[in-house]
Coordinates of C-alpha atoms in Angstrom, one line a residue:
M1 CA 0.0 0.0 0.0
R2 CA 1.1 3.5 -0.7
A3 CA 0.7 5.8 2.3
I4 CA 0.6 9.6 3.0
I5 CA 2.0 10.6 6.4
Y6 CA 0.1 13.6 7.8
A7 CA 1.2 15.4 10.9
R8 CA -0.4 18.5 12.5
L9 CA 0.2 20.8 15.5
S10 CA -2.9 22.6 16.9
P11 CA -2.7 26.3 17.7
T12 CA -1.6 26.8 21.3
P13 CA -1.1 29.9 23.5
R14 CA 2.4 31.2 23.5
G15 CA 4.7 29.4 25.9
E16 CA 2.4 26.3 26.1
E17 CA 3.3 22.9 24.5
S18 CA 0.9 21.4 22.0
K19 CA -1.0 18.3 23.0
G20 CA -0.1 16.8 19.6
G21 CA 3.6 16.6 20.5
N22 CA 6.2 17.9 18.1
L23 CA 6.0 17.4 14.4
A24 CA 9.1 15.3 14.1
Q25 CA 7.8 12.8 16.7
Q26 CA 4.5 12.5 14.9
V27 CA 6.3 11.7 11.6
E28 CA 8.6 9.3 13.3
L29 CA 5.8 7.3 14.9
S30 CA 3.8 7.2 11.6
Q31 CA 6.9 6.1 9.6
A32 CA 7.4 3.2 12.1
L33 CA 3.8 2.1 11.5
C34 CA 4.3 2.1 7.8
D35 CA 7.6 0.2 8.1
R36 CA 5.9 -2.5 10.2
N37 CA 3.1 -2.9 7.7
G38 CA 5.4 -2.8 4.7
W39 CA 3.7 0.3 3.3
S40 CA 5.7 2.7 1.0
V41 CA 5.5 6.4 1.9
V42 CA 4.7 8.6 -1.1
A43 CA 4.4 11.9 0.7
V44 CA 5.0 13.5 4.1
I45 CA 2.7 16.5 4.7
V46 CA 3.0 18.5 7.9
E47 CA 1.4 21.8 9.1
K48 CA 1.7 23.9 12.3
D49 CA -0.7 26.0 14.2
T50 CA -3.7 24.5 12.3
S51 CA -7.0 23.3 13.8
A52 CA -9.0 20.4 12.6
S53 CA -12.1 21.8 14.4
T54 CA -13.9 23.6 11.6
K55 CA -17.4 24.9 11.3
R56 CA -19.8 22.9 9.2
G57 CA -19.2 23.5 5.5
A58 CA -15.9 25.4 6.1
K59 CA -12.8 24.5 4.2
R60 CA -9.9 22.9 6.0
S61 CA -6.3 24.0 5.5
D62 CA -4.5 23.9 2.1
E63 CA -2.2 21.1 3.3
W64 CA -5.2 18.9 4.2
E65 CA -6.7 19.6 0.8
R66 CA -3.5 18.5 -0.7
V67 CA -3.8 15.2 1.2
K68 CA -7.3 14.6 -0.2
A69 CA -6.2 15.6 -3.7
L70 CA -3.4 12.9 -3.7
V71 CA -5.9 10.3 -2.6
E72 CA -8.5 11.4 -5.2
D73 CA -5.8 11.2 -7.9
G74 CA -5.1 7.6 -7.1
K75 CA -1.6 8.3 -5.8
A76 CA -2.2 6.9 -2.2
D77 CA -4.1 4.1 -0.6
A78 CA -3.8 5.1 3.1
I79 CA -3.5 8.2 5.3
V80 CA -1.3 7.7 8.4
S81 CA -1.1 9.9 11.5
R82 CA 0.0 9.7 15.1
H83 CA -3.7 9.6 16.1
Y84 CA -7.0 9.9 14.3
D85 CA -7.7 13.3 15.9
R86 CA -4.9 14.7 13.7
M87 CA -7.1 14.0 10.7
Y88 CA -10.5 15.0 12.0
R89 CA -12.1 16.3 15.2
T90 CA -15.7 17.0 14.1
P91 CA -18.5 14.6 12.8
W92 CA -18.9 16.6 9.6
D93 CA -15.2 16.4 8.8
L94 CA -15.4 12.7 9.3
E95 CA -18.4 12.4 6.9
D96 CA -16.3 14.2 4.4
L97 CA -13.6 11.5 4.9
V98 CA -16.4 8.8 4.6
D99 CA -17.4 10.2 1.2
L100 CA -13.7 10.2 0.2
A101 CA -13.3 6.5 1.3
E102 CA -16.5 5.4 -0.6
A103 CA -15.1 7.1 -3.8
T104 CA -11.5 5.9 -3.5
G105 CA -11.3 3.1 -0.9
V106 CA -8.7 5.0 1.2
T107 CA -7.8 3.5 4.6
L108 CA -7.0 5.5 7.8
A109 CA -4.3 4.4 10.2
A110 CA -3.0 5.8 13.4
A111 CA 0.3 4.9 15.1
Q112 CA -1.2 5.2 18.6
A113 CA -4.5 3.4 18.0
Q114 CA -5.4 -0.2 17.7
G115 CA -5.9 -1.4 14.1
V116 CA -6.9 0.7 11.1
L117 CA -10.2 2.3 10.1
D118 CA -11.7 0.9 7.0
L119 CA -14.4 3.5 6.2
S120 CA -15.8 1.3 3.5
T121 CA -17.4 -1.1 6.2
P122 CA -20.2 -0.3 8.6
S123 CA -18.1 -1.3 11.6
G124 CA -15.2 0.9 10.5
R125 CA -17.5 3.9 10.1
L126 CA -19.1 3.3 13.5
A127 CA -15.8 3.3 15.2
A128 CA -14.7 6.4 13.4
R129 CA -18.0 8.2 14.3
I130 CA -17.7 7.3 17.9
G131 CA -14.1 8.7 17.9
A132 CA -15.4 11.9 16.2
V133 CA -18.1 12.5 18.8
V134 CA -15.5 12.0 21.6
A135 CA -13.1 14.4 19.9
R136 CA -15.9 17.0 19.4
N137 CA -16.9 16.7 23.1
E138 CA -13.2 17.2 24.2
T139 CA -13.1 20.4 22.0
E140 CA -16.3 21.8 23.5
M141 CA -15.1 21.1 27.0
R142 CA -11.8 22.8 26.3
V143 CA -13.6 25.9 25.0
E144 CA -15.8 25.9 28.1
R145 CA -12.8 25.7 30.4
Q146 CA -11.1 28.5 28.5
V147 CA -14.2 30.7 28.8
L148 CA -14.6 30.0 32.6
G149 CA -10.8 30.7 33.0
H150 CA -11.1 34.0 31.3
Q151 CA -14.2 34.9 33.4
R152 CA -12.3 34.1 36.6
R153 CA -9.4 36.2 35.5
R154 CA -11.7 39.1 34.7
E155 CA -13.4 38.8 38.1
S156 CA -10.1 38.6 40.0
G157 CA -8.5 41.5 38.1
R158 CA -5.1 39.7 38.1
P159 CA -2.7 40.2 35.1
F160 CA -2.8 37.5 32.5
W161 CA -0.1 38.3 30.0
S162 CA 1.4 35.7 27.6
T163 CA 4.6 37.6 27.5
R164 CA 6.1 40.3 29.7
P165 CA 4.7 43.7 28.7
F166 CA 7.0 46.7 28.3
G167 CA 7.0 48.6 31.7
F168 CA 5.9 45.6 33.7
E169 CA 7.1 42.3 35.1
R170 CA 4.9 39.2 34.4
D171 CA 3.4 39.4 37.9
G172 CA 2.3 43.1 37.4
R173 CA 5.1 44.8 39.3
H174 CA 6.8 47.7 37.4
R175 CA 10.1 47.5 35.7
E176 CA 11.0 50.9 36.8
A177 CA 13.3 52.2 34.0
E178 CA 10.7 51.2 31.4
A179 CA 7.8 52.5 33.5
E180 CA 9.4 55.9 33.9
A181 CA 10.1 56.0 30.2
L182 CA 6.4 55.4 29.5
R183 CA 5.4 58.1 31.9
Q184 CA 7.6 60.6 30.2
A185 CA 6.5 59.4 26.8
Y186 CA 2.8 60.1 27.6
R187 CA 3.7 63.7 28.7
D188 CA 5.9 64.2 25.7
V189 CA 3.3 63.1 23.1
L190 CA 0.7 65.3 24.7
T191 CA 3.0 68.3 24.4
G192 CA 3.7 67.7 20.7
V193 CA 6.8 65.5 20.7
S194 CA 6.7 63.0 17.7
L195 CA 6.6 59.3 18.3
W196 CA 9.7 59.1 16.0
S197 CA 11.7 61.2 18.4
I198 CA 10.7 59.2 21.4
A199 CA 11.5 55.9 19.6
K200 CA 14.9 57.3 18.6
D201 CA 15.6 58.3 22.2
W202 CA 14.6 54.9 23.6
N203 CA 16.8 53.1 21.1
A204 CA 19.7 55.3 21.9
R205 CA 19.2 54.4 25.6
E206 CA 18.9 50.7 24.7
L207 CA 15.3 50.6 26.2
L208 CA 14.3 47.9 23.7
S209 CA 11.1 46.0 23.5
P210 CA 10.6 42.8 25.7
H211 CA 11.5 40.9 22.5
G212 CA 14.7 42.8 22.0
K213 CA 13.5 44.8 19.0
E214 CA 14.2 48.5 18.4
W215 CA 11.3 50.9 18.5
R216 CA 9.6 52.5 15.5
S217 CA 6.6 54.9 15.5
S218 CA 4.2 52.1 14.8
N219 CA 5.1 49.7 17.7
L220 CA 5.6 52.6 20.1
R221 CA 2.1 53.8 19.3
G222 CA 0.8 50.3 20.1
V223 CA 2.4 50.2 23.5
L224 CA 1.2 53.7 24.5
L225 CA -2.4 52.7 23.6
K226 CA -2.5 49.7 25.9
P227 CA -5.1 50.2 28.7
R228 CA -2.9 48.1 31.0
N229 CA -0.6 51.1 31.4
A230 CA -3.5 52.9 33.2
G231 CA -4.3 49.8 35.3
I232 CA -7.3 48.9 33.1
Q233 CA -8.1 45.3 32.5
T234 CA -9.3 44.2 29.0
Y235 CA -10.9 41.1 27.5
S236 CA -10.4 40.1 23.9
Q237 CA -12.5 37.6 21.9
W238 CA -12.9 36.7 18.2
V239 CA -16.3 37.6 16.8
E240 CA -17.6 36.5 13.4
K241 CA -19.0 39.3 11.2
P242 CA -22.1 38.8 8.9
D243 CA -19.7 38.4 5.9
G244 CA -18.0 35.4 7.6
K245 CA -14.8 37.2 8.5
R246 CA -13.6 37.0 12.1
V247 CA -12.4 40.1 13.9
R248 CA -10.8 40.4 17.4
L249 CA -12.7 42.7 19.7
T250 CA -11.2 44.1 22.9
E251 CA -13.3 45.6 25.6
E252 CA -12.4 47.1 29.0
T253 CA -13.6 45.1 31.9
G254 CA -12.7 47.2 34.9
A255 CA -9.7 47.9 37.1
G256 CA -6.9 45.4 37.3
N257 CA -5.2 44.6 40.6
W258 CA -1.8 45.8 39.4
E259 CA -0.4 49.4 39.9
A260 CA -1.0 51.7 37.0
I261 CA 2.0 53.4 35.4
V262 CA 0.0 56.5 34.3
S263 CA -3.4 57.8 35.4
E264 CA -6.5 56.9 33.6
G265 CA -7.0 60.6 32.6
M266 CA -3.5 60.7 31.1
F267 CA -4.2 57.5 29.1
R268 CA -7.6 58.8 27.9
A269 CA -6.0 62.1 26.8
L270 CA -3.3 60.3 24.8
V271 CA -5.8 57.9 23.1
R272 CA -7.8 60.9 22.0
Y273 CA -4.8 62.8 20.8
L274 CA -3.4 59.9 18.7
S275 CA -6.9 59.1 17.3
D276 CA -7.4 62.7 16.1
P277 CA -7.6 62.4 12.2
E278 CA -6.3 65.9 11.9
R279 CA -3.2 65.2 13.9
N280 CA -0.1 65.8 11.7
T281 CA 2.4 62.9 12.0
G282 CA 5.2 64.8 10.3
G283 CA 5.7 62.4 7.4
G284 CA 7.2 59.6 9.5
G285 CA 8.4 61.8 12.3
K286 CA 11.4 63.6 10.7
R287 CA 10.0 67.1 10.6
K288 CA 12.0 69.5 8.4
A289 CA 9.6 72.5 9.0
L290 CA 8.8 74.0 12.3
L291 CA 5.2 74.8 11.8
S292 CA 4.2 72.2 9.1
G293 CA 0.9 70.7 10.2
V294 CA 0.6 73.3 13.1
V295 CA -0.3 76.4 11.2
R296 CA -3.7 76.4 9.4
C297 CA -5.3 78.3 6.6
S298 CA -7.8 80.9 7.9
K299 CA -10.1 80.4 4.8
C300 CA -10.5 76.6 4.6
Q301 CA -8.9 75.5 8.0
A302 CA -6.7 73.0 6.2
V303 CA -3.2 72.5 7.6
A304 CA -0.3 74.2 5.9
T305 CA 2.8 72.2 4.8
Q306 CA 6.2 73.3 3.7
G307 CA 7.0 73.8 0.0
W308 CA 9.2 76.0 -2.2
S309 CA 8.5 79.2 -4.0
K310 CA 8.9 79.8 -7.7
K311 CA 12.3 81.0 -8.7
N312 CA 12.9 84.7 -8.5
A313 CA 14.7 86.9 -10.9
A314 CA 18.0 85.7 -9.5
G315 CA 17.0 82.1 -10.0
E316 CA 16.6 81.4 -6.2
R317 CA 13.8 79.8 -4.3
Y318 CA 12.9 80.0 -0.7
R319 CA 10.8 78.0 1.8
I320 CA 7.1 78.7 2.0
Y321 CA 4.1 77.4 3.9
T322 CA 1.2 76.4 1.6
C323 CA -2.4 75.6 2.4
S324 CA -2.9 71.9 1.7
G325 CA -6.6 72.3 1.1
G326 CA -6.4 74.2 -2.2
R327 CA -3.4 76.5 -2.0
C328 CA -5.6 79.3 -0.7
I329 CA -2.8 81.1 1.1
T330 CA 1.0 80.9 1.0
C331 CA 3.5 82.5 3.3
P332 CA 7.4 82.8 3.6
A333 CA 8.4 80.1 6.0
D334 CA 11.4 81.8 7.6
A335 CA 9.5 85.0 8.3
L336 CA 6.5 83.1 9.8
D337 CA 8.8 80.9 12.0
S338 CA 10.6 83.9 13.4
F339 CA 7.3 85.8 14.1
V340 CA 5.6 82.9 15.9
V341 CA 8.7 82.1 18.0
R342 CA 9.0 85.8 19.1
K343 CA 5.4 85.9 20.1
V344 CA 5.8 82.6 22.1
I345 CA 8.8 84.1 23.9
D346 CA 6.7 87.2 24.8
K347 CA 4.0 85.0 26.2
A348 CA 6.3 82.6 28.0
E349 CA 6.8 84.7 31.2
E350 CA 3.1 84.7 31.8
W351 CA 2.9 81.0 31.1
N352 CA 5.7 80.0 33.4
A353 CA 4.2 82.0 36.3
A354 CA 0.8 80.2 36.2
P355 CA 0.2 77.0 38.2
A356 CA -0.2 73.8 36.3
T357 CA -3.4 72.8 38.1
D358 CA -5.8 73.8 40.8
A359 CA -8.1 72.1 43.3
A360 CA -11.1 72.5 41.1
D361 CA -9.5 70.5 38.3
E362 CA -8.5 67.7 40.7
E363 CA -12.1 67.7 42.1
R364 CA -13.6 67.5 38.6
E365 CA -11.3 64.7 37.6
A366 CA -12.4 62.6 40.6
E367 CA -16.0 63.3 39.8
L368 CA -15.5 62.1 36.2
L369 CA -13.8 58.9 37.2
A370 CA -16.7 58.2 39.6
E371 CA -19.2 58.8 36.8
E372 CA -17.2 56.5 34.5
T373 CA -17.2 53.7 37.0
A374 CA -21.0 54.1 37.5
A375 CA -21.7 54.0 33.8
S376 CA -19.5 50.9 33.4
E377 CA -21.3 49.2 36.2
R378 CA -24.7 50.0 34.6
R379 CA -23.4 48.5 31.4
T380 CA -22.3 45.3 33.1
A381 CA -25.6 45.1 35.0
L382 CA -27.6 45.3 31.8
A383 CA -25.7 42.4 30.3
E384 CA -26.3 40.3 33.4
M385 CA -30.0 41.1 33.4
F386 CA -30.2 40.0 29.8
A387 CA -28.4 36.8 30.5
V388 CA -30.9 35.8 33.2
G389 CA -33.9 36.8 31.0
D390 CA -35.0 40.0 33.0
I391 CA -34.8 42.2 29.9
D392 CA -35.1 41.5 26.2
A393 CA -32.5 42.2 23.4
S394 CA -34.1 45.5 22.4
T395 CA -34.0 46.9 25.9
L396 CA -30.4 45.7 26.2
R397 CA -29.3 47.5 23.0
T398 CA -31.0 50.7 24.1
G399 CA -29.4 50.6 27.5
I400 CA -26.0 49.7 26.2
G401 CA -26.2 52.5 23.7
R402 CA -27.0 55.1 26.4
C403 CA -24.1 53.8 28.6
D404 CA -21.6 53.9 25.7
A405 CA -22.7 57.5 24.9
D406 CA -22.3 58.5 28.5
L407 CA -18.8 56.8 28.6
T408 CA -17.7 58.6 25.4
K409 CA -18.8 62.0 26.8
I410 CA -17.1 61.4 30.2
R411 CA -13.9 60.1 28.7
A412 CA -13.7 63.0 26.3
E413 CA -14.0 65.6 29.1
L414 CA -11.5 63.7 31.2
A415 CA -9.1 63.6 28.3
D416 CA -9.4 67.4 27.8
L417 CA -9.0 68.1 31.5
V418 CA -5.8 66.1 31.8
A419 CA -4.3 67.2 28.5
N420 CA -4.7 70.8 29.5
R421 CA -2.7 70.2 32.7
V422 CA 0.3 68.6 30.9
R423 CA 3.0 71.2 30.8
V424 CA 6.2 71.3 29.0
D425 CA 9.3 72.7 30.7
L426 CA 9.9 76.0 28.8
G427 CA 13.2 76.5 30.4
D428 CA 15.2 79.5 29.3
I429 CA 12.6 80.6 26.8
E430 CA 14.5 83.7 25.7
Y431 CA 17.0 81.5 24.0
L432 CA 14.3 79.5 22.1
W433 CA 15.1 80.9 18.7
E434 CA 18.8 80.1 19.1
E435 CA 17.8 76.5 19.8
L436 CA 16.2 76.1 16.4
D437 CA 18.4 74.1 14.0
Y438 CA 16.8 73.1 10.7
E439 CA 19.3 70.4 10.2
D440 CA 18.5 68.7 13.5
P441 CA 15.0 67.1 13.7
D442 CA 15.3 66.8 17.5
R443 CA 15.8 70.6 17.9
I444 CA 12.9 71.3 15.6
D445 CA 10.8 68.9 17.7
Y446 CA 11.7 70.8 20.9
V447 CA 10.8 74.2 19.6
R448 CA 7.7 72.9 18.0
T449 CA 6.7 71.4 21.3
V450 CA 7.0 74.7 23.1
V451 CA 5.0 76.4 20.3
M452 CA 2.2 73.8 20.5
Q453 CA 2.2 74.1 24.3
V454 CA 1.6 77.9 24.3
C455 CA -0.4 78.3 21.1
A456 CA -3.9 76.9 20.7
R457 CA -4.1 77.9 17.1
V458 CA -1.8 79.6 14.4
E459 CA -3.6 80.7 11.3
L460 CA -2.4 82.2 8.0
M461 CA -4.3 85.3 6.9
P462 CA -4.7 86.5 3.3
R463 CA -1.8 88.8 2.3
G464 CA -3.6 90.5 -0.6
R465 CA -2.8 90.3 -4.3
G466 CA 0.8 91.2 -5.2
V467 CA 2.0 91.5 -1.5
R468 CA 5.1 89.4 -1.0
A469 CA 6.5 90.8 2.3
F470 CA 5.4 89.2 5.5
K471 CA 3.6 91.5 8.0
A472 CA 2.3 90.8 11.5
E473 CA -1.4 90.9 10.3
H474 CA -0.6 88.0 8.0
C475 CA -0.6 85.6 11.1
R476 CA -3.3 85.2 13.8
I477 CA -2.3 83.4 17.0
T478 CA -4.7 82.2 19.6
F479 CA -2.9 81.5 22.9
R480 CA -3.8 78.9 25.4
N481 CA -4.8 79.9 28.9
P482 CA -1.8 79.2 31.1

């Protein structure tokens, strides 16, 4: 007989060993069975992190389809695995194999089972169906255990991290050097420092990811958006959409029992800031213009970006800021940079003298956090009432919608409150203009941070037809309250 050896490893959580053993062991046991029976092996097909528990009518993996194709083409008479559960784990997958056996006469054999399964006979099909029902029951019990385990973890609030997160140990304690870097990163981002600059600084200090990788804007953003940094526990699950695609949804389930690295208000403020569609990312972080993405057009409110003027009579060009919405307004970049920085320096003394926060702010923050907790508890209570049949689905949807609307409003106010309290150290502000070096992105980032801290809005005003020289009335600045 000609045999196909099929080995498969099921998907397992990181760090856990698969029940199916390693692939090499599966192949070795299957080869030994073929040798004892005098069967010739025509193909060895292996696959990793693949489940045999499919939904009814769903297609199995490409490698399993290859096994079936070899049998259908008459190139093999038997399929050999370590155990039958490597080939099928659901009754409907078994029936698919029964159809294949009736059409081709293929035999199933397992190295760790007694005898072979001849699916062409009633007794062989009965034994296979009993095995499929047992395997299906094991799968359902495993899923139930996982759900109960997740529920217990949610209720206990204890950390459950497959790998050590940046800033924490596995048991929830802080890794202080990383935790302090995270705290500073939250403050820096909210004052206008680019993710690229923070990633560059971390890499220079060898504050690498837990996997030893260097930071980029993308993976740094992902770490900063983790609710665990604010001591918030989350629960993730896969949900199937109407089109059949599965998406992973993550929801907050309350406070964890580990110490937060940043306050919830700080976390909400950063999430809102990074989610702002109008936020300028600086083209990958390396900003070559001080006010690119900061200054806006007074006509269409589009951000202005750096460009170059047409050549003058001497064949020279100079930097300009241009409205990105439709080139409504342009302005000489050097003159605008100088004007804005001088205005910031004039305002800095008043800004430095003002306190960063007051008792009213702290009291309002406490009120908002209490309101958020109450809204979250109402949301959980509605789900529990629906589960026991006290309310119907329509009432649940209406109630959940109101709770989510309340949470969105509360978190937005909380984010604004905390963001307004984040202050950059202006230092010796009178030397700010001397700090600007257009060849050094880090220095541009620093001066830009100060400008964004002090200025709520910088707008380009129309200069009039034929006017080339920059004047003070060509720029309107709205300062923040210190």
